[in-house]
Tab-separated table of C-alpha atoms in Angstrom:
chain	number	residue	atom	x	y	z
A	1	UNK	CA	0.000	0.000	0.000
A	2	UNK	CA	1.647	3.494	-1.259
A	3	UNK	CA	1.392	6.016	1.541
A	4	UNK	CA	-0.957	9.378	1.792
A	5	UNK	CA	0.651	11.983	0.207
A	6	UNK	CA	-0.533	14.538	2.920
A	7	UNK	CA	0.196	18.501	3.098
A	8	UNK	CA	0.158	20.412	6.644
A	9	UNK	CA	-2.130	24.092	6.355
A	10	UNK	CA	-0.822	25.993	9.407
A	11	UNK	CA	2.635	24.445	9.971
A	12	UNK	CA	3.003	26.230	13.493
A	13	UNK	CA	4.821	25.054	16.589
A	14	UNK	CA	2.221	22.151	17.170
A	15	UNK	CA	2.470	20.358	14.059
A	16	UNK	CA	6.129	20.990	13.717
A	17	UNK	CA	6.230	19.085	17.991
A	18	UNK	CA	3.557	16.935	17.656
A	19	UNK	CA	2.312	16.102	13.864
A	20	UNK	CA	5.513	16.163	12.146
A	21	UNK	CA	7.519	13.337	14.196
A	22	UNK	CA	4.326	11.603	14.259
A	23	UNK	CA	4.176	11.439	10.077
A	24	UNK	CA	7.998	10.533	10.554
A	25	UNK	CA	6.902	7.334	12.420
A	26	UNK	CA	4.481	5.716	10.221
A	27	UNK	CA	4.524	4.269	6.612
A	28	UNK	CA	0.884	4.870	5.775
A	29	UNK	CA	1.739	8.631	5.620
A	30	UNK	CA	4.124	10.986	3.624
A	31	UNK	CA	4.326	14.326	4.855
A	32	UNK	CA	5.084	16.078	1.153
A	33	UNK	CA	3.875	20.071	1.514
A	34	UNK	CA	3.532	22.106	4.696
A	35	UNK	CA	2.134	25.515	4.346
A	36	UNK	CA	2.969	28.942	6.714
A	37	UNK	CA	1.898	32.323	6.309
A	38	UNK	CA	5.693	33.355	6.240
A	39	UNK	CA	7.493	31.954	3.369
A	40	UNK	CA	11.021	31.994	4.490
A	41	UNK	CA	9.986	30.116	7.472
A	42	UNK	CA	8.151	27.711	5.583
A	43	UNK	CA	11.269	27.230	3.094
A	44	UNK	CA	13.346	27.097	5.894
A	45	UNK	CA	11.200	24.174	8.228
A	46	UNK	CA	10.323	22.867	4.439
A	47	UNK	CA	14.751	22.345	3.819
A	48	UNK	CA	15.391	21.374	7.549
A	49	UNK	CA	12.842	18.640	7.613
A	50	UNK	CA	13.286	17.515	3.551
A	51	UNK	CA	9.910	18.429	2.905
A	52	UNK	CA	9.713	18.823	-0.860
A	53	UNK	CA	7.114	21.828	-1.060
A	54	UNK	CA	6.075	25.044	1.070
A	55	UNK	CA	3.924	27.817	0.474
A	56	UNK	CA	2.285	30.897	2.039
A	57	UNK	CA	-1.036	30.345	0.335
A	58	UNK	CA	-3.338	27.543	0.674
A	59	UNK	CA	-4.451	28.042	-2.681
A	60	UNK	CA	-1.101	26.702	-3.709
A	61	UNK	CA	-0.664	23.714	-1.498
A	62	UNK	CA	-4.239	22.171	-2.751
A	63	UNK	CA	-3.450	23.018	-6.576
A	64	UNK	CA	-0.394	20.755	-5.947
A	65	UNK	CA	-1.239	17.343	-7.563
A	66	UNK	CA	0.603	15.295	-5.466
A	67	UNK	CA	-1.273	16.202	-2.531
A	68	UNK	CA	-3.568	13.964	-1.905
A	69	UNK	CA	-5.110	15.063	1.394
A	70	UNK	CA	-4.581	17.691	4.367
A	71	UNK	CA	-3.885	18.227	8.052
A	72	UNK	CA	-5.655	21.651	8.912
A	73	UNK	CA	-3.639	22.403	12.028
A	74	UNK	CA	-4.791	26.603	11.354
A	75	UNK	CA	-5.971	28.583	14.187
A	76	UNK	CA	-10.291	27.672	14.609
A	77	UNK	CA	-11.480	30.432	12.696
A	78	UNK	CA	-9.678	28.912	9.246
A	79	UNK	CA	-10.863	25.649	9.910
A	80	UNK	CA	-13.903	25.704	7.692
A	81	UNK	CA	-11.781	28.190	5.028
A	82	UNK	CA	-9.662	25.680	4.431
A	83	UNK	CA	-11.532	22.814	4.748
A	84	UNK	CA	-13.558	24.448	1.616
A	85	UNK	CA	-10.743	24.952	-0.051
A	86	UNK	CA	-9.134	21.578	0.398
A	87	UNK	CA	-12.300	20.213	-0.802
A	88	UNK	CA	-13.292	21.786	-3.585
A	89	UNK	CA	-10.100	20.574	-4.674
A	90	UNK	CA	-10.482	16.853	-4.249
A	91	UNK	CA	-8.195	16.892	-1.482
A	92	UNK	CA	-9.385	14.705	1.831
A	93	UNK	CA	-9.248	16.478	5.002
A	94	UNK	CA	-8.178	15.631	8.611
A	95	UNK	CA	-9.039	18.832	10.782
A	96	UNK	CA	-8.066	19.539	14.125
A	97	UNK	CA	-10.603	20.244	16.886
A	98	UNK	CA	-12.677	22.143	17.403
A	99	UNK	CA	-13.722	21.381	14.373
A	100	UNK	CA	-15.358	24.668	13.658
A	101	UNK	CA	-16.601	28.145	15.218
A	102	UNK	CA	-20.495	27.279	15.583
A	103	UNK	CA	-22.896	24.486	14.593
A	104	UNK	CA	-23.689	26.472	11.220
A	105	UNK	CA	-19.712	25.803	9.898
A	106	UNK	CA	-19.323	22.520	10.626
A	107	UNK	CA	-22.623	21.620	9.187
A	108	UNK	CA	-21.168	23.407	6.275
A	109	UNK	CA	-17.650	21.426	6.495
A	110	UNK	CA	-19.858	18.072	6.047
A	111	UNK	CA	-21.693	19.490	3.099
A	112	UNK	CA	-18.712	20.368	1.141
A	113	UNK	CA	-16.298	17.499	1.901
A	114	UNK	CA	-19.746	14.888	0.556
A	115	UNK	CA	-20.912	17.321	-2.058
A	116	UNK	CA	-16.842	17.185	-3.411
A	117	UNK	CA	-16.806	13.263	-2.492
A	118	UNK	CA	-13.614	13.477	-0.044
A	119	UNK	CA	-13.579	11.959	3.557
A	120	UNK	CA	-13.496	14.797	6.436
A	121	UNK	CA	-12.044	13.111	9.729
A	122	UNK	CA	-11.815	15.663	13.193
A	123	UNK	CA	-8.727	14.967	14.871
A	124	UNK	CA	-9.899	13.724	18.356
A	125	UNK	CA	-6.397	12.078	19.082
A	126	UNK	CA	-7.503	10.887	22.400
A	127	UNK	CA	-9.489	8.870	21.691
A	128	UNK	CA	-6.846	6.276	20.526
A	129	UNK	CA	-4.779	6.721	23.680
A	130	UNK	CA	-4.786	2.951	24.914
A	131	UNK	CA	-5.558	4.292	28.282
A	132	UNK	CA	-9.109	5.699	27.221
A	133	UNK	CA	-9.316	2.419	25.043
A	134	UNK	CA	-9.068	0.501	28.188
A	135	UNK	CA	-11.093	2.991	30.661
A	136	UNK	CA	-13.972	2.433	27.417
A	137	UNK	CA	-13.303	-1.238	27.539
A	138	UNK	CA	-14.200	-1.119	31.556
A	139	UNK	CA	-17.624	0.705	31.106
A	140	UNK	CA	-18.434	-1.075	28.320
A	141	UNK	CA	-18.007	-4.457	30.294
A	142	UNK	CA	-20.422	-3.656	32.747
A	143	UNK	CA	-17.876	-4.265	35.650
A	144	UNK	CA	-18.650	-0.641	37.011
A	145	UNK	CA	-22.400	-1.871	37.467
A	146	UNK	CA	-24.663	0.738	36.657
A	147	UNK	CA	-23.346	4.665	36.182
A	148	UNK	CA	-24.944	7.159	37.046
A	149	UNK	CA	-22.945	10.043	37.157
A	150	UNK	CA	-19.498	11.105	35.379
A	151	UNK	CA	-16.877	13.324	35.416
A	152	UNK	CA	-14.206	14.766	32.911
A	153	UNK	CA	-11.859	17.739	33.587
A	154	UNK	CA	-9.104	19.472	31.556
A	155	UNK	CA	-7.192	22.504	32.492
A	156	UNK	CA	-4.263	24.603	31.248
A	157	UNK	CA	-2.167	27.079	32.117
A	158	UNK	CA	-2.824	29.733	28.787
A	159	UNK	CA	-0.653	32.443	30.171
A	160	UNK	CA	1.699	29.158	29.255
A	161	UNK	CA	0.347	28.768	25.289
A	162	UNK	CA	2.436	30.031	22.412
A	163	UNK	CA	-0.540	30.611	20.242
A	164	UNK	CA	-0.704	34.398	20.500
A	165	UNK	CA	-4.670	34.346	19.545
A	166	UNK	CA	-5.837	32.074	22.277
A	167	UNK	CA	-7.779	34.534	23.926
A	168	UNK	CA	-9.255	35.901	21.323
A	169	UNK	CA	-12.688	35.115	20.463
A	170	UNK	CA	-12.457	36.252	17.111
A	171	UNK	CA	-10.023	33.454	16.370
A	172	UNK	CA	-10.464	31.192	19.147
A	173	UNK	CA	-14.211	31.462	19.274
A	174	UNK	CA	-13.977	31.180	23.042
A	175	UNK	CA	-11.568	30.237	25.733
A	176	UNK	CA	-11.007	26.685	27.833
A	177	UNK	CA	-14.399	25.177	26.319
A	178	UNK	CA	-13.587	25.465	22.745
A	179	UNK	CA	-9.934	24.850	23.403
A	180	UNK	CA	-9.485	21.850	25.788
A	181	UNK	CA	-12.966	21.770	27.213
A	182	UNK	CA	-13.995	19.558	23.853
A	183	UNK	CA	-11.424	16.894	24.411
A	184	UNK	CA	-12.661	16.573	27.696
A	185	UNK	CA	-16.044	16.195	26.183
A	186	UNK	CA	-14.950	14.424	23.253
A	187	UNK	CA	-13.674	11.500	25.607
A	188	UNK	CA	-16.276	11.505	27.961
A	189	UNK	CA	-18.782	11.180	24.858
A	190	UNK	CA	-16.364	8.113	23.280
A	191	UNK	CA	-15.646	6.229	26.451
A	192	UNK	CA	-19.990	6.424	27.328
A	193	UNK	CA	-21.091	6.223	23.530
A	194	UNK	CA	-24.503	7.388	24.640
A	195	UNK	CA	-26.567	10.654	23.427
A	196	UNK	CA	-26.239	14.362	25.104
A	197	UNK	CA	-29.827	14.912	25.761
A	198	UNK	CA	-29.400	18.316	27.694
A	199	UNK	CA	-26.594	20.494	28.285
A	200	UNK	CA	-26.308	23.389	30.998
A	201	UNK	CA	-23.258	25.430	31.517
A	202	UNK	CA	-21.949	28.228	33.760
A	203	UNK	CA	-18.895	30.322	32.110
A	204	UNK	CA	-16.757	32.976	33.862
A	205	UNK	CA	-16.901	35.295	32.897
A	206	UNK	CA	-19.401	35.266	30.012
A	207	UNK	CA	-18.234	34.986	26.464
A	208	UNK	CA	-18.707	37.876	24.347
A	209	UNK	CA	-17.366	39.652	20.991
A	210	UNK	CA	-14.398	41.201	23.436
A	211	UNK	CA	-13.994	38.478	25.927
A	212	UNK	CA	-13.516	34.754	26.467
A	213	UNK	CA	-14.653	33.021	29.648
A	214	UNK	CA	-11.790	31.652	31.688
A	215	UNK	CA	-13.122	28.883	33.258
A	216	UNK	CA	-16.648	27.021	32.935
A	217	UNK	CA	-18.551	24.081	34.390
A	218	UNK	CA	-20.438	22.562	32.222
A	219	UNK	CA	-23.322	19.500	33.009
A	220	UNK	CA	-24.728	17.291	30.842
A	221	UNK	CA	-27.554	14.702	30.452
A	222	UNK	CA	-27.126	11.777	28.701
A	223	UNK	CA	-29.567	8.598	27.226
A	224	UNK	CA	-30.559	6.888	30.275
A	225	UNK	CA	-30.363	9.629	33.132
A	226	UNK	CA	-26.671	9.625	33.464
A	227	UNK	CA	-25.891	12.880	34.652
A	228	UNK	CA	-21.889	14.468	33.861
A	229	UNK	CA	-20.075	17.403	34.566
A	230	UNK	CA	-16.803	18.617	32.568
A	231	UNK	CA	-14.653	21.457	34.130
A	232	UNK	CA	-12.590	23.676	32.339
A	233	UNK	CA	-10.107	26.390	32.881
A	234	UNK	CA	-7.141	28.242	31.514
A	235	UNK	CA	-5.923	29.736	34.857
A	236	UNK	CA	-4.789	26.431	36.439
A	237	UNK	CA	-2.066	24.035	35.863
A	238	UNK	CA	-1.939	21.060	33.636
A	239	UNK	CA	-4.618	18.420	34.502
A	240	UNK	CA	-7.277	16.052	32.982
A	241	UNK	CA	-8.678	13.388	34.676
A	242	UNK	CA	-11.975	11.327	33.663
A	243	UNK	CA	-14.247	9.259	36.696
A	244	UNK	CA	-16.847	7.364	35.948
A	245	UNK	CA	-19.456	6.237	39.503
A	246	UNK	CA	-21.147	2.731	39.112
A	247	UNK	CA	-23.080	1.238	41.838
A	248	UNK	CA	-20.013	-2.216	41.629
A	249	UNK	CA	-16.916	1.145	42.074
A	250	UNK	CA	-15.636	4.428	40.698
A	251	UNK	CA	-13.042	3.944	37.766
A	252	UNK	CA	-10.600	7.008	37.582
A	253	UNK	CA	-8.625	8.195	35.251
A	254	UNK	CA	-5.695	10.326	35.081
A	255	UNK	CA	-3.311	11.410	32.516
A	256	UNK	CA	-4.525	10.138	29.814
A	257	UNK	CA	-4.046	12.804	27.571
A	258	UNK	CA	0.056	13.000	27.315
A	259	UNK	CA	1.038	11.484	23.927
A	260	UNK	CA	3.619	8.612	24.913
A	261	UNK	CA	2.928	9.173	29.004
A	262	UNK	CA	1.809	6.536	31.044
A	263	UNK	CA	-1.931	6.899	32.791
A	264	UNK	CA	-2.680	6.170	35.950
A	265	UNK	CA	-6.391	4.031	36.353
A	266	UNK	CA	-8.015	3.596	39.902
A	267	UNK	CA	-11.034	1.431	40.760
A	268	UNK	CA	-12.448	2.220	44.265
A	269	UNK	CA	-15.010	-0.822	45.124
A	270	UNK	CA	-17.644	-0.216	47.285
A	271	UNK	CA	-16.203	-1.428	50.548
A	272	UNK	CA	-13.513	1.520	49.953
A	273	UNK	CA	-10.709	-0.627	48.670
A	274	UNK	CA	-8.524	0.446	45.636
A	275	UNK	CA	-6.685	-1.050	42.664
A	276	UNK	CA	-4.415	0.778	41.211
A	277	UNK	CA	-2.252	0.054	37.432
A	278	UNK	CA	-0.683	2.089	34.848
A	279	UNK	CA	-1.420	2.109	31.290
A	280	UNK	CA	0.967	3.410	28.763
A	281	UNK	CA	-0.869	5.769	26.642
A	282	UNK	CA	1.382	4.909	23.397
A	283	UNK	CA	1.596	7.529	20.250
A	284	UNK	CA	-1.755	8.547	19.762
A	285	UNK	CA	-0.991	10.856	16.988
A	286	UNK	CA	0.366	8.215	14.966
A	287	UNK	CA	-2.427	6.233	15.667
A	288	UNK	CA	-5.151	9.249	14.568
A	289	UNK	CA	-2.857	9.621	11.375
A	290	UNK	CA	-2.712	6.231	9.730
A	291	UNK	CA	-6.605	5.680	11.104
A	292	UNK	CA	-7.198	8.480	8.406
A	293	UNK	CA	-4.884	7.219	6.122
A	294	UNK	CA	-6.531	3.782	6.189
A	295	UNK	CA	-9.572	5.356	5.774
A	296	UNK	CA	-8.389	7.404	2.674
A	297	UNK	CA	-6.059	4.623	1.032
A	298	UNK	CA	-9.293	2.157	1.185
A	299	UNK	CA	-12.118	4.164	0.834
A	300	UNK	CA	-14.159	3.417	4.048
A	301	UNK	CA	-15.501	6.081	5.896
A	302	UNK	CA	-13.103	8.048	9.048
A	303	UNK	CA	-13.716	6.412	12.764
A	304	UNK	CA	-14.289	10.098	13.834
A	305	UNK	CA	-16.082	11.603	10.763
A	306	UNK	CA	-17.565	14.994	10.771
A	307	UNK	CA	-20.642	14.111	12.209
A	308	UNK	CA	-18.899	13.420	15.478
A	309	UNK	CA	-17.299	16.419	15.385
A	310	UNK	CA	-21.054	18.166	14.901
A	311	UNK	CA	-22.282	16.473	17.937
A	312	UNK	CA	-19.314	18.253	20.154
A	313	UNK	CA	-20.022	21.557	18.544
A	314	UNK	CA	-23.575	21.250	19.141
A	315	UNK	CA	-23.127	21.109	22.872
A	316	UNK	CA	-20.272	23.635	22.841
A	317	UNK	CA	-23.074	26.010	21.059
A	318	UNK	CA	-25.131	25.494	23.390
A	319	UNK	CA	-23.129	26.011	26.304
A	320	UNK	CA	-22.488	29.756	25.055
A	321	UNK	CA	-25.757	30.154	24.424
A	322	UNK	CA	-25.589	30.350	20.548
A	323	UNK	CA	-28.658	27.772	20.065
């Protein structure tokens, strides 16, 4: 099987860390265009890394016939630009989250990726680390007996971020809930695989055309009455941690989102004893990459397609307030 012959719009510090080494790892992938909004740089990265083509415009990198698809690793706001533009020029699109600004863009990322018959996949890398695999795997089981309630955090420093538009809602389109507060409710969502039924959220301070909110609490109701609350915050440090409460023990775990780190899981059984065991999280970028690839180079449709990405962005809408 030849690999994907992928280009890279938005070749910042996170796809050079992150996306790059992870291409460099796999055969089902060949990283041949990255794209930058300042040329020299991208020439530069483009000669350092033996990349054979870089551009300034994204006009340029999907006209190029050997690209075959894209890694949209822009800030939000050009998520559904580019996906348009990738599109409409036949090229298949991996995006990363969040996968748009409101409910009204992705819908619209869907509709042009079918209408122009290429796969759209939303990069929700966590959900192939092998420790969210395994906390899935638990629930699943039926070992936790029944759960009723849930809990998933994720919190960051941003004074901390290099991207300079992180507080900006014109870019971002909102602060710790758009940012990390969707992989917190991306992995909730994967590891229950049940439908949001109702969605309430508190945000401080309140998002508006000047400001982002800072942190936000945000509770959910699923199929079935299970009730689950995400946290989310940009002035604390590091941290994301998932617990699930059955009636047979609560299941918790903890850093499962670093990318080659090793998670910690935690069953508490009823009469207050505890397990504990680590699970290695393994390279869950890799995995996300040839997943698309796979997808692409046999023509089956992405594990995370766009319509899982919708289904985030319709709570995240509604916990501003926009629907």
């Amino acid at each position: 099987m030849q690999p994907l012959k992928i280009g890279i719009l938005g070749f910042g510090r996170f796809a050079e860390s992150a996306i790059l080494p992870a291409m460099q790892q796999t055969k089902l992938v060949k990283l041949v265009a990255i794209q930058k909004r300042n040329i020299s740089i991208a020439r530069a990265k483009a000669g350092q890394y033996g990349i054979p083509y870089a551009y300034d415009s994204e006009e340029e990198l999907v006209r190029n016939p050997d690209v075959e698809a894209v890694f949209i690793a822009s800030s939000n706001n050009q998520h559904l630009p580019q996906t348009r533009i990738a599109a409409r020029h036949g090229k298949h699109v991996l995006c990363e989250k969040p996968m748009a600004l409101s409910v009204p863009e992705a819908r619209e990322m869907i509709r042009v990726c079918r209408e122009n018959e290429v796969k759209l996949m939303i990069a929700h890398m966590l959900r192939y680390s092998k420790s969210v695999r395994e906390a899935r795997q638990i629930y699943s089981s039926g070992a936790l007996g029944d759960v009723r309630l849930a809990h998933s955090d994720f919190c960051i420093d941003a004074k901390e971020s290099p991207r300079a538009w992180i507080a900006d809602p014109a870019v971002a389109g909102g602060g710790p809930v758009m940012d990390v507060g969707v992989h917190a409710l991306d992995t909730i969502r994967c590891i229950l695989g049940r439908k949001i039924e109702e969605v309430q959220a508190f945000l401080e301070p309140p998002l508006t055309q000047d400001q982002i909110e800072w942190d936000a609490q945000i509770g959910l109701r699923f199929s079935g009455g299970l009730f689950a609350t995400i946290q989310t915050s940009f002035r604390l440090f590091y941290e994301a941690m998932i617990v699930l409460h059955g009636t047979q023990g609560t299941l918790q775990l903890r850093n499962y989102s670093q990318n080659k780190g090793t998670a910690i899981l935690s069953w508490i059984y009823p009469d207050q004893t505890e397990k504990r065991w680590l699970v290695e999280n393994g390279n869950f970028y890799k995995a996300e990459l040839e997943a698309f690839a796979q997808a692409v180079l046999r023509n089956e449709e992405p594990e995370i397609p766009g319509e899982e990405g919708l289904e985030n962005q319709i709570v995240l809408d509604r916990a501003y307030g926009k629907i």
